[in-house]
Amino acid sequence: MEEYILRPGTPDDDNRDYLPEKIKGSDIVVNENGNNSQPYPLRLREFHDALTPDGREDTWYEYVPACYDPARKTPLVLSMHGGMMTGWGQAIYTSWTMMAELNNFIVAFPDASEKRVWCVEWGKWRFDDGQGADEPLPPEASNAPEDIMENHDVRLVLGLIARMKEKYNIDTERIYMQGMSMGNLMTALFARNFGNLLAGAAGSGCSTFTDRLFTPEGAVRNKGGHLPVWQSRPENNDIPPDKADSLYVNRYNRYYWMKCNGCAPVPQIRIEGEDNLAFYRGEKADMVYLDIKNRDHGQTLDDAALVWNYLFSGTRRRADGTIVHEQSNLPRTGDAFAFAVADGCRSAWVDNAVEPLTAEVRRWQKLKYHGLNGGQAVRGEYRMVPLSLLARVFRAELAYGGDTLTARMTLRDGRTLQFARGSIGCVIDDRLRSMYCEAIHREGQLLVSVEWFCRYVMNLTVTACDGVVYVTDHFAELSANMADLIRDLLANGGALADYDALTLEK
């Protein structure tokens, strides 16, 4: 009989405990806006022992797939739980055990050594005793010791890697680490100091605050060297709670590993439903950035599947420290067809590259004002793009009248479209149709709504967020962090603000 990867569970959606203890060892599942637990894995085993020289007893959980063969070298993943969680909690709120069965690797889920809280640099904010309230701290505040080797949780990770090598035939070229929320901070801390021991690191949830990543002069603080990295940033992460601060911190966490890995500023972009992916190629190692539309702080159940299939499955670190990127289960390639524009920018994203525009993208509002006694109401807001961009993207012929106030476009399928300054009408062949708003004339050319053209004329998906519009041929939902990433590229013509000024610490 075929064995299913997904096992049915007993829903307990009325339970609002942070980590319902009765889940342990049961088939109970809890769901919250995409954060979905699985029934307690049948092969998950609990261990208690001293992993560090100080003799202190630690707790961890191991998942060894049924297909494990002691005669074959096997990859190892260490997965770090969030604050106020546990190793078994991380196991049930991720798909790492499912991926282990499908791809034949071992997963270890350690417990933090102190009150379910990892010993990490807090940065500007922290959880207030796990009650969910954010508490500001002075910039220098941290619960991590100055000497990294005095950090028990760091020694715990080092000891757990050594223990797993003793017990199993671990492929030393394929040891990976992943964490959620505070476990992400712990993974990032370990990667910055001992990344040379790993073949890849991944994290979801909160970013590391920038004063932990860069010196005041903009030098990268790093002792572990280059490392393939995956960053998952749920759109509604809210750490820090202010949106502008959150975008800034996420952006510079991305810059940090781009700089460490020697990545070029321009990635390939792929949006699959709510998953917004940017794939960076690096001279030393690659990086993947994921923003998830309409998701709160935490990790999605398929986060582990995405991390493994896109990145970990195709990376290894040789004994000399060289990172090798092999073919992963899923290729790290951008959308085959997509383009994007942003308010006020003179560049567009076309075919996974940045191209200059012949006119600036304009934000335009369709107004209702008759009968409003001098007032007005906004009935629509659109991004106006030059017809030359649409002709370039769709390989159409464009011809202007002598005064540039009228234009005719011939599409590849033979349809002809006529536009005129100030007219909301568009003549498609011999049929007059209304657009979302009137055509405008700027910089000696006509601009029309990219939303109307791509939806009505070309029957494509158009998704917008924070003044950025993304057009593609499949279902996609543009998210806030990806919109910020695209605007960052388009505002600077393919360069990135401050990126070139960042240096590696000597």
JSON list of C-alpha atoms in Angstrom, two decimals, residues 77-273:
[
{"chain": "A", "resi": 77, "resn": "VAL", "atom": "CA", "xyz": [20.12, 19.55, 8.89]},
{"chain": "A", "resi": 78, "resn": "LEU", "atom": "CA", "xyz": [20.01, 21.33, 12.26]},
{"chain": "A", "resi": 79, "resn": "SER", "atom": "CA", "xyz": [16.67, 23.13, 12.71]},
{"chain": "A", "resi": 80, "resn": "MET", "atom": "CA", "xyz": [16.39, 25.78, 15.43]},
{"chain": "A", "resi": 81, "resn": "HIS", "atom": "CA", "xyz": [13.08, 26.60, 17.12]},
{"chain": "A", "resi": 82, "resn": "GLY", "atom": "CA", "xyz": [11.64, 30.05, 17.77]},
{"chain": "A", "resi": 83, "resn": "GLY", "atom": "CA", "xyz": [11.60, 31.83, 21.12]},
{"chain": "A", "resi": 84, "resn": "MET", "atom": "CA", "xyz": [9.44, 30.10, 23.77]},
{"chain": "A", "resi": 85, "resn": "MET", "atom": "CA", "xyz": [9.28, 27.00, 21.56]},
{"chain": "A", "resi": 86, "resn": "THR", "atom": "CA", "xyz": [11.07, 23.62, 21.69]},
{"chain": "A", "resi": 87, "resn": "GLY", "atom": "CA", "xyz": [12.86, 21.25, 19.37]},
{"chain": "A", "resi": 88, "resn": "TRP", "atom": "CA", "xyz": [9.77, 19.07, 19.08]},
{"chain": "A", "resi": 89, "resn": "GLY", "atom": "CA", "xyz": [7.71, 22.21, 18.44]},
{"chain": "A", "resi": 90, "resn": "GLN", "atom": "CA", "xyz": [10.02, 23.10, 15.55]},
{"chain": "A", "resi": 91, "resn": "ALA", "atom": "CA", "xyz": [9.62, 19.57, 14.21]},
{"chain": "A", "resi": 92, "resn": "ILE", "atom": "CA", "xyz": [5.82, 19.71, 14.08]},
{"chain": "A", "resi": 93, "resn": "TYR", "atom": "CA", "xyz": [5.57, 23.30, 12.77]},
{"chain": "A", "resi": 94, "resn": "THR", "atom": "CA", "xyz": [7.87, 22.59, 9.79]},
{"chain": "A", "resi": 95, "resn": "SER", "atom": "CA", "xyz": [8.08, 20.04, 7.00]},
{"chain": "A", "resi": 96, "resn": "TRP", "atom": "CA", "xyz": [11.70, 19.09, 7.72]},
{"chain": "A", "resi": 97, "resn": "THR", "atom": "CA", "xyz": [10.75, 15.54, 8.76]},
{"chain": "A", "resi": 98, "resn": "MET", "atom": "CA", "xyz": [8.70, 15.10, 5.57]},
{"chain": "A", "resi": 99, "resn": "MET", "atom": "CA", "xyz": [11.59, 16.37, 3.46]},
{"chain": "A", "resi": 100, "resn": "ALA", "atom": "CA", "xyz": [13.95, 14.00, 5.31]},
{"chain": "A", "resi": 101, "resn": "GLU", "atom": "CA", "xyz": [11.81, 11.03, 4.28]},
{"chain": "A", "resi": 102, "resn": "LEU", "atom": "CA", "xyz": [11.55, 12.20, 0.67]},
{"chain": "A", "resi": 103, "resn": "ASN", "atom": "CA", "xyz": [15.22, 13.14, 0.26]},
{"chain": "A", "resi": 104, "resn": "ASN", "atom": "CA", "xyz": [17.08, 10.85, 2.71]},
{"chain": "A", "resi": 105, "resn": "PHE", "atom": "CA", "xyz": [18.71, 13.21, 5.20]},
{"chain": "A", "resi": 106, "resn": "ILE", "atom": "CA", "xyz": [18.78, 13.43, 9.00]},
{"chain": "A", "resi": 107, "resn": "VAL", "atom": "CA", "xyz": [17.37, 16.34, 11.02]},
{"chain": "A", "resi": 108, "resn": "ALA", "atom": "CA", "xyz": [18.29, 17.38, 14.56]},
{"chain": "A", "resi": 109, "resn": "PHE", "atom": "CA", "xyz": [16.09, 19.78, 16.54]},
{"chain": "A", "resi": 110, "resn": "PRO", "atom": "CA", "xyz": [17.89, 21.10, 19.67]},
{"chain": "A", "resi": 111, "resn": "ASP", "atom": "CA", "xyz": [16.26, 22.88, 22.61]},
{"chain": "A", "resi": 112, "resn": "ALA", "atom": "CA", "xyz": [17.59, 26.28, 23.66]},
{"chain": "A", "resi": 113, "resn": "SER", "atom": "CA", "xyz": [19.48, 25.94, 26.94]},
{"chain": "A", "resi": 114, "resn": "GLU", "atom": "CA", "xyz": [17.75, 28.78, 28.85]},
{"chain": "A", "resi": 115, "resn": "LYS", "atom": "CA", "xyz": [13.97, 28.95, 29.30]},
{"chain": "A", "resi": 116, "resn": "ARG", "atom": "CA", "xyz": [13.31, 28.14, 25.64]},
{"chain": "A", "resi": 117, "resn": "VAL", "atom": "CA", "xyz": [15.19, 31.29, 24.58]},
{"chain": "A", "resi": 118, "resn": "TRP", "atom": "CA", "xyz": [18.41, 31.18, 22.54]},
{"chain": "A", "resi": 119, "resn": "CYS", "atom": "CA", "xyz": [21.46, 33.08, 23.73]},
{"chain": "A", "resi": 120, "resn": "VAL", "atom": "CA", "xyz": [21.70, 35.62, 20.87]},
{"chain": "A", "resi": 121, "resn": "GLU", "atom": "CA", "xyz": [22.32, 39.31, 20.30]},
{"chain": "A", "resi": 122, "resn": "TRP", "atom": "CA", "xyz": [18.97, 40.97, 20.77]},
{"chain": "A", "resi": 123, "resn": "GLY", "atom": "CA", "xyz": [19.60, 44.13, 18.85]},
{"chain": "A", "resi": 124, "resn": "LYS", "atom": "CA", "xyz": [16.99, 46.87, 19.30]},
{"chain": "A", "resi": 125, "resn": "TRP", "atom": "CA", "xyz": [13.96, 44.76, 20.27]},
{"chain": "A", "resi": 126, "resn": "ARG", "atom": "CA", "xyz": [13.17, 41.57, 22.14]},
{"chain": "A", "resi": 127, "resn": "PHE", "atom": "CA", "xyz": [10.16, 39.62, 23.32]},
{"chain": "A", "resi": 128, "resn": "ASP", "atom": "CA", "xyz": [9.11, 40.56, 26.84]},
{"chain": "A", "resi": 129, "resn": "ASP", "atom": "CA", "xyz": [9.45, 37.23, 28.64]},
{"chain": "A", "resi": 130, "resn": "GLY", "atom": "CA", "xyz": [7.67, 35.50, 25.79]},
{"chain": "A", "resi": 131, "resn": "GLN", "atom": "CA", "xyz": [4.35, 37.26, 26.39]},
{"chain": "A", "resi": 132, "resn": "GLY", "atom": "CA", "xyz": [4.27, 38.66, 22.87]},
{"chain": "A", "resi": 133, "resn": "ALA", "atom": "CA", "xyz": [4.96, 42.32, 23.70]},
{"chain": "A", "resi": 134, "resn": "ASP", "atom": "CA", "xyz": [7.93, 43.98, 22.04]},
{"chain": "A", "resi": 135, "resn": "GLU", "atom": "CA", "xyz": [10.21, 45.76, 24.48]},
{"chain": "A", "resi": 136, "resn": "PRO", "atom": "CA", "xyz": [12.77, 48.33, 23.27]},
{"chain": "A", "resi": 137, "resn": "LEU", "atom": "CA", "xyz": [16.35, 47.95, 24.47]},
{"chain": "A", "resi": 138, "resn": "PRO", "atom": "CA", "xyz": [19.35, 50.26, 24.37]},
{"chain": "A", "resi": 139, "resn": "PRO", "atom": "CA", "xyz": [21.46, 49.69, 21.21]},
{"chain": "A", "resi": 140, "resn": "GLU", "atom": "CA", "xyz": [24.27, 48.01, 23.11]},
{"chain": "A", "resi": 141, "resn": "ALA", "atom": "CA", "xyz": [22.00, 45.57, 24.93]},
{"chain": "A", "resi": 142, "resn": "SER", "atom": "CA", "xyz": [22.60, 41.88, 24.30]},
{"chain": "A", "resi": 143, "resn": "ASN", "atom": "CA", "xyz": [22.32, 38.63, 26.18]},
{"chain": "A", "resi": 144, "resn": "ALA", "atom": "CA", "xyz": [25.14, 37.09, 24.17]},
{"chain": "A", "resi": 145, "resn": "PRO", "atom": "CA", "xyz": [28.64, 37.06, 25.71]},
{"chain": "A", "resi": 146, "resn": "GLU", "atom": "CA", "xyz": [31.45, 38.97, 24.01]},
{"chain": "A", "resi": 147, "resn": "ASP", "atom": "CA", "xyz": [33.50, 35.78, 23.59]},
{"chain": "A", "resi": 148, "resn": "ILE", "atom": "CA", "xyz": [31.51, 33.56, 21.23]},
{"chain": "A", "resi": 149, "resn": "MET", "atom": "CA", "xyz": [32.98, 30.43, 22.84]},
{"chain": "A", "resi": 150, "resn": "GLU", "atom": "CA", "xyz": [31.46, 31.46, 26.17]},
{"chain": "A", "resi": 151, "resn": "ASN", "atom": "CA", "xyz": [28.01, 31.14, 24.55]},
{"chain": "A", "resi": 152, "resn": "HIS", "atom": "CA", "xyz": [26.61, 27.81, 25.72]},
{"chain": "A", "resi": 153, "resn": "ASP", "atom": "CA", "xyz": [24.15, 27.57, 22.83]},
{"chain": "A", "resi": 154, "resn": "VAL", "atom": "CA", "xyz": [26.97, 27.98, 20.32]},
{"chain": "A", "resi": 155, "resn": "ARG", "atom": "CA", "xyz": [28.89, 25.20, 22.09]},
{"chain": "A", "resi": 156, "resn": "LEU", "atom": "CA", "xyz": [25.66, 23.16, 22.10]},
{"chain": "A", "resi": 157, "resn": "VAL", "atom": "CA", "xyz": [25.44, 23.41, 18.29]},
{"chain": "A", "resi": 158, "resn": "LEU", "atom": "CA", "xyz": [29.10, 22.50, 17.87]},
{"chain": "A", "resi": 159, "resn": "GLY", "atom": "CA", "xyz": [28.66, 19.57, 20.24]},
{"chain": "A", "resi": 160, "resn": "LEU", "atom": "CA", "xyz": [25.50, 18.38, 18.53]},
{"chain": "A", "resi": 161, "resn": "ILE", "atom": "CA", "xyz": [27.21, 18.36, 15.13]},
{"chain": "A", "resi": 162, "resn": "ALA", "atom": "CA", "xyz": [30.04, 16.30, 16.63]},
{"chain": "A", "resi": 163, "resn": "ARG", "atom": "CA", "xyz": [27.57, 13.90, 18.29]},
{"chain": "A", "resi": 164, "resn": "MET", "atom": "CA", "xyz": [25.64, 13.37, 15.06]},
{"chain": "A", "resi": 165, "resn": "LYS", "atom": "CA", "xyz": [28.89, 12.60, 13.24]},
{"chain": "A", "resi": 166, "resn": "GLU", "atom": "CA", "xyz": [29.67, 9.97, 15.91]},
{"chain": "A", "resi": 167, "resn": "LYS", "atom": "CA", "xyz": [26.26, 8.30, 15.68]},
{"chain": "A", "resi": 168, "resn": "TYR", "atom": "CA", "xyz": [25.61, 8.42, 11.94]},
{"chain": "A", "resi": 169, "resn": "ASN", "atom": "CA", "xyz": [27.47, 8.37, 8.64]},
{"chain": "A", "resi": 170, "resn": "ILE", "atom": "CA", "xyz": [27.13, 12.12, 8.10]},
{"chain": "A", "resi": 171, "resn": "ASP", "atom": "CA", "xyz": [28.25, 13.67, 4.83]},
{"chain": "A", "resi": 172, "resn": "THR", "atom": "CA", "xyz": [30.57, 16.36, 6.21]},
{"chain": "A", "resi": 173, "resn": "GLU", "atom": "CA", "xyz": [30.27, 18.31, 2.95]},
{"chain": "A", "resi": 174, "resn": "ARG", "atom": "CA", "xyz": [26.51, 18.61, 3.43]},
{"chain": "A", "resi": 175, "resn": "ILE", "atom": "CA", "xyz": [25.73, 19.98, 6.91]},
{"chain": "A", "resi": 176, "resn": "TYR", "atom": "CA", "xyz": [23.04, 22.69, 6.97]},
{"chain": "A", "resi": 177, "resn": "MET", "atom": "CA", "xyz": [21.33, 24.88, 9.55]},
{"chain": "A", "resi": 178, "resn": "GLN", "atom": "CA", "xyz": [17.92, 26.54, 9.58]},
{"chain": "A", "resi": 179, "resn": "GLY", "atom": "CA", "xyz": [15.94, 28.49, 12.14]},
{"chain": "A", "resi": 180, "resn": "MET", "atom": "CA", "xyz": [12.64, 30.27, 12.73]},
{"chain": "A", "resi": 181, "resn": "SER", "atom": "CA", "xyz": [12.29, 33.66, 14.44]},
{"chain": "A", "resi": 182, "resn": "MET", "atom": "CA", "xyz": [14.71, 33.58, 17.37]},
{"chain": "A", "resi": 183, "resn": "GLY", "atom": "CA", "xyz": [16.06, 30.36, 15.89]},
{"chain": "A", "resi": 184, "resn": "ASN", "atom": "CA", "xyz": [16.80, 32.39, 12.78]},
{"chain": "A", "resi": 185, "resn": "LEU", "atom": "CA", "xyz": [18.80, 34.84, 14.94]},
{"chain": "A", "resi": 186, "resn": "MET", "atom": "CA", "xyz": [20.67, 31.86, 16.40]},
{"chain": "A", "resi": 187, "resn": "THR", "atom": "CA", "xyz": [21.32, 30.45, 12.92]},
{"chain": "A", "resi": 188, "resn": "ALA", "atom": "CA", "xyz": [22.55, 33.85, 11.72]},
{"chain": "A", "resi": 189, "resn": "LEU", "atom": "CA", "xyz": [24.82, 34.22, 14.76]},
{"chain": "A", "resi": 190, "resn": "PHE", "atom": "CA", "xyz": [26.31, 30.77, 14.17]},
{"chain": "A", "resi": 191, "resn": "ALA", "atom": "CA", "xyz": [26.68, 31.39, 10.43]},
{"chain": "A", "resi": 192, "resn": "ARG", "atom": "CA", "xyz": [28.53, 34.68, 10.94]},
{"chain": "A", "resi": 193, "resn": "ASN", "atom": "CA", "xyz": [31.02, 32.95, 13.23]},
{"chain": "A", "resi": 194, "resn": "PHE", "atom": "CA", "xyz": [31.13, 29.32, 12.07]},
{"chain": "A", "resi": 195, "resn": "GLY", "atom": "CA", "xyz": [29.69, 29.42, 8.57]},
{"chain": "A", "resi": 196, "resn": "ASN", "atom": "CA", "xyz": [32.80, 27.60, 7.38]},
{"chain": "A", "resi": 197, "resn": "LEU", "atom": "CA", "xyz": [31.39, 24.44, 9.02]},
{"chain": "A", "resi": 198, "resn": "LEU", "atom": "CA", "xyz": [28.16, 24.59, 7.01]},
{"chain": "A", "resi": 199, "resn": "ALA", "atom": "CA", "xyz": [27.16, 24.05, 3.39]},
{"chain": "A", "resi": 200, "resn": "GLY", "atom": "CA", "xyz": [24.12, 26.32, 3.75]},
{"chain": "A", "resi": 201, "resn": "ALA", "atom": "CA", "xyz": [22.04, 28.30, 6.23]},
{"chain": "A", "resi": 202, "resn": "ALA", "atom": "CA", "xyz": [18.41, 29.41, 6.13]},
{"chain": "A", "resi": 203, "resn": "GLY", "atom": "CA", "xyz": [16.05, 31.35, 8.34]},
{"chain": "A", "resi": 204, "resn": "SER", "atom": "CA", "xyz": [12.50, 32.64, 8.49]},
{"chain": "A", "resi": 205, "resn": "GLY", "atom": "CA", "xyz": [10.95, 35.42, 10.52]},
{"chain": "A", "resi": 206, "resn": "CYS", "atom": "CA", "xyz": [12.86, 38.26, 12.15]},
{"chain": "A", "resi": 207, "resn": "SER", "atom": "CA", "xyz": [16.07, 39.66, 10.71]},
{"chain": "A", "resi": 208, "resn": "THR", "atom": "CA", "xyz": [19.27, 40.48, 12.58]},
{"chain": "A", "resi": 209, "resn": "PHE", "atom": "CA", "xyz": [19.57, 44.16, 13.45]},
{"chain": "A", "resi": 210, "resn": "THR", "atom": "CA", "xyz": [22.03, 46.00, 11.29]},
{"chain": "A", "resi": 211, "resn": "ASP", "atom": "CA", "xyz": [24.37, 47.14, 14.08]},
{"chain": "A", "resi": 212, "resn": "ARG", "atom": "CA", "xyz": [25.21, 43.43, 14.53]},
{"chain": "A", "resi": 213, "resn": "LEU", "atom": "CA", "xyz": [26.01, 43.05, 10.84]},
{"chain": "A", "resi": 214, "resn": "PHE", "atom": "CA", "xyz": [27.99, 46.20, 9.99]},
{"chain": "A", "resi": 215, "resn": "THR", "atom": "CA", "xyz": [30.49, 48.48, 11.68]},
{"chain": "A", "resi": 216, "resn": "PRO", "atom": "CA", "xyz": [29.60, 52.20, 11.85]},
{"chain": "A", "resi": 217, "resn": "GLU", "atom": "CA", "xyz": [31.87, 52.64, 8.81]},
{"chain": "A", "resi": 218, "resn": "GLY", "atom": "CA", "xyz": [29.88, 50.09, 6.76]},
{"chain": "A", "resi": 219, "resn": "ALA", "atom": "CA", "xyz": [32.26, 47.13, 7.02]},
{"chain": "A", "resi": 220, "resn": "VAL", "atom": "CA", "xyz": [30.72, 43.66, 7.17]},
{"chain": "A", "resi": 221, "resn": "ARG", "atom": "CA", "xyz": [31.20, 41.93, 10.54]},
{"chain": "A", "resi": 222, "resn": "ASN", "atom": "CA", "xyz": [31.92, 38.29, 9.67]},
{"chain": "A", "resi": 223, "resn": "LYS", "atom": "CA", "xyz": [34.24, 35.55, 10.92]},
{"chain": "A", "resi": 224, "resn": "GLY", "atom": "CA", "xyz": [32.67, 32.54, 9.23]},
{"chain": "A", "resi": 225, "resn": "GLY", "atom": "CA", "xyz": [33.18, 33.58, 5.62]},
{"chain": "A", "resi": 226, "resn": "HIS", "atom": "CA", "xyz": [30.93, 33.05, 2.62]},
{"chain": "A", "resi": 227, "resn": "LEU", "atom": "CA", "xyz": [27.97, 30.68, 2.80]},
{"chain": "A", "resi": 228, "resn": "PRO", "atom": "CA", "xyz": [24.91, 29.83, 0.68]},
{"chain": "A", "resi": 229, "resn": "VAL", "atom": "CA", "xyz": [22.04, 31.56, 2.47]},
{"chain": "A", "resi": 230, "resn": "TRP", "atom": "CA", "xyz": [18.25, 31.54, 2.30]},
{"chain": "A", "resi": 231, "resn": "GLN", "atom": "CA", "xyz": [16.17, 34.29, 3.94]},
{"chain": "A", "resi": 232, "resn": "SER", "atom": "CA", "xyz": [12.38, 33.96, 4.33]},
{"chain": "A", "resi": 233, "resn": "ARG", "atom": "CA", "xyz": [10.62, 37.19, 5.30]},
{"chain": "A", "resi": 234, "resn": "PRO", "atom": "CA", "xyz": [6.85, 36.95, 5.83]},
{"chain": "A", "resi": 235, "resn": "GLU", "atom": "CA", "xyz": [5.26, 40.18, 4.56]},
{"chain": "A", "resi": 236, "resn": "ASN", "atom": "CA", "xyz": [3.49, 40.90, 7.89]},
{"chain": "A", "resi": 237, "resn": "ASN", "atom": "CA", "xyz": [6.46, 39.90, 10.03]},
{"chain": "A", "resi": 238, "resn": "ASP", "atom": "CA", "xyz": [6.27, 43.16, 12.07]},
{"chain": "A", "resi": 239, "resn": "ILE", "atom": "CA", "xyz": [9.73, 42.79, 13.64]},
{"chain": "A", "resi": 240, "resn": "PRO", "atom": "CA", "xyz": [10.55, 45.60, 13.97]},
{"chain": "A", "resi": 241, "resn": "PRO", "atom": "CA", "xyz": [6.90, 46.76, 14.12]},
{"chain": "A", "resi": 242, "resn": "ASP", "atom": "CA", "xyz": [7.32, 49.92, 12.02]},
{"chain": "A", "resi": 243, "resn": "LYS", "atom": "CA", "xyz": [7.03, 49.05, 8.32]},
{"chain": "A", "resi": 244, "resn": "ALA", "atom": "CA", "xyz": [9.76, 51.43, 7.15]},
{"chain": "A", "resi": 245, "resn": "ASP", "atom": "CA", "xyz": [12.15, 50.04, 9.79]},
{"chain": "A", "resi": 246, "resn": "SER", "atom": "CA", "xyz": [11.25, 46.49, 8.84]},
{"chain": "A", "resi": 247, "resn": "LEU", "atom": "CA", "xyz": [11.91, 47.09, 5.13]},
{"chain": "A", "resi": 248, "resn": "TYR", "atom": "CA", "xyz": [15.24, 48.73, 5.99]},
{"chain": "A", "resi": 249, "resn": "VAL", "atom": "CA", "xyz": [16.41, 45.92, 8.26]},
{"chain": "A", "resi": 250, "resn": "ASN", "atom": "CA", "xyz": [15.35, 43.22, 5.79]},
{"chain": "A", "resi": 251, "resn": "ARG", "atom": "CA", "xyz": [17.07, 45.06, 2.93]},
{"chain": "A", "resi": 252, "resn": "TYR", "atom": "CA", "xyz": [20.41, 45.31, 4.74]},
{"chain": "A", "resi": 253, "resn": "ASN", "atom": "CA", "xyz": [20.26, 41.71, 5.95]},
{"chain": "A", "resi": 254, "resn": "ARG", "atom": "CA", "xyz": [20.00, 40.86, 2.27]},
{"chain": "A", "resi": 255, "resn": "TYR", "atom": "CA", "xyz": [22.89, 43.20, 1.42]},
{"chain": "A", "resi": 256, "resn": "TYR", "atom": "CA", "xyz": [24.99, 41.57, 4.15]},
{"chain": "A", "resi": 257, "resn": "TRP", "atom": "CA", "xyz": [25.06, 38.09, 2.61]},
{"chain": "A", "resi": 258, "resn": "MET", "atom": "CA", "xyz": [25.16, 39.48, -0.92]},
{"chain": "A", "resi": 259, "resn": "LYS", "atom": "CA", "xyz": [28.38, 41.26, 0.04]},
{"chain": "A", "resi": 260, "resn": "CYS", "atom": "CA", "xyz": [29.83, 38.23, 1.88]},
{"chain": "A", "resi": 261, "resn": "ASN", "atom": "CA", "xyz": [29.08, 35.98, -1.08]},
{"chain": "A", "resi": 262, "resn": "GLY", "atom": "CA", "xyz": [30.13, 38.38, -3.83]},
{"chain": "A", "resi": 263, "resn": "CYS", "atom": "CA", "xyz": [26.65, 38.61, -5.35]},
{"chain": "A", "resi": 264, "resn": "ALA", "atom": "CA", "xyz": [25.80, 40.93, -8.21]},
{"chain": "A", "resi": 265, "resn": "PRO", "atom": "CA", "xyz": [23.00, 43.41, -7.37]},
{"chain": "A", "resi": 266, "resn": "VAL", "atom": "CA", "xyz": [20.52, 42.08, -9.93]},
{"chain": "A", "resi": 267, "resn": "PRO", "atom": "CA", "xyz": [18.85, 38.73, -9.14]},
{"chain": "A", "resi": 268, "resn": "GLN", "atom": "CA", "xyz": [16.44, 36.59, -11.07]},
{"chain": "A", "resi": 269, "resn": "ILE", "atom": "CA", "xyz": [12.89, 37.02, -9.77]},
{"chain": "A", "resi": 270, "resn": "ARG", "atom": "CA", "xyz": [10.17, 34.41, -9.61]},
{"chain": "A", "resi": 271, "resn": "ILE", "atom": "CA", "xyz": [6.71, 34.91, -8.08]},
{"chain": "A", "resi": 272, "resn": "GLU", "atom": "CA", "xyz": [4.70, 31.74, -7.57]},
{"chain": "A", "resi": 273, "resn": "GLY", "atom": "CA", "xyz": [1.34, 32.60, -6.01]}
]
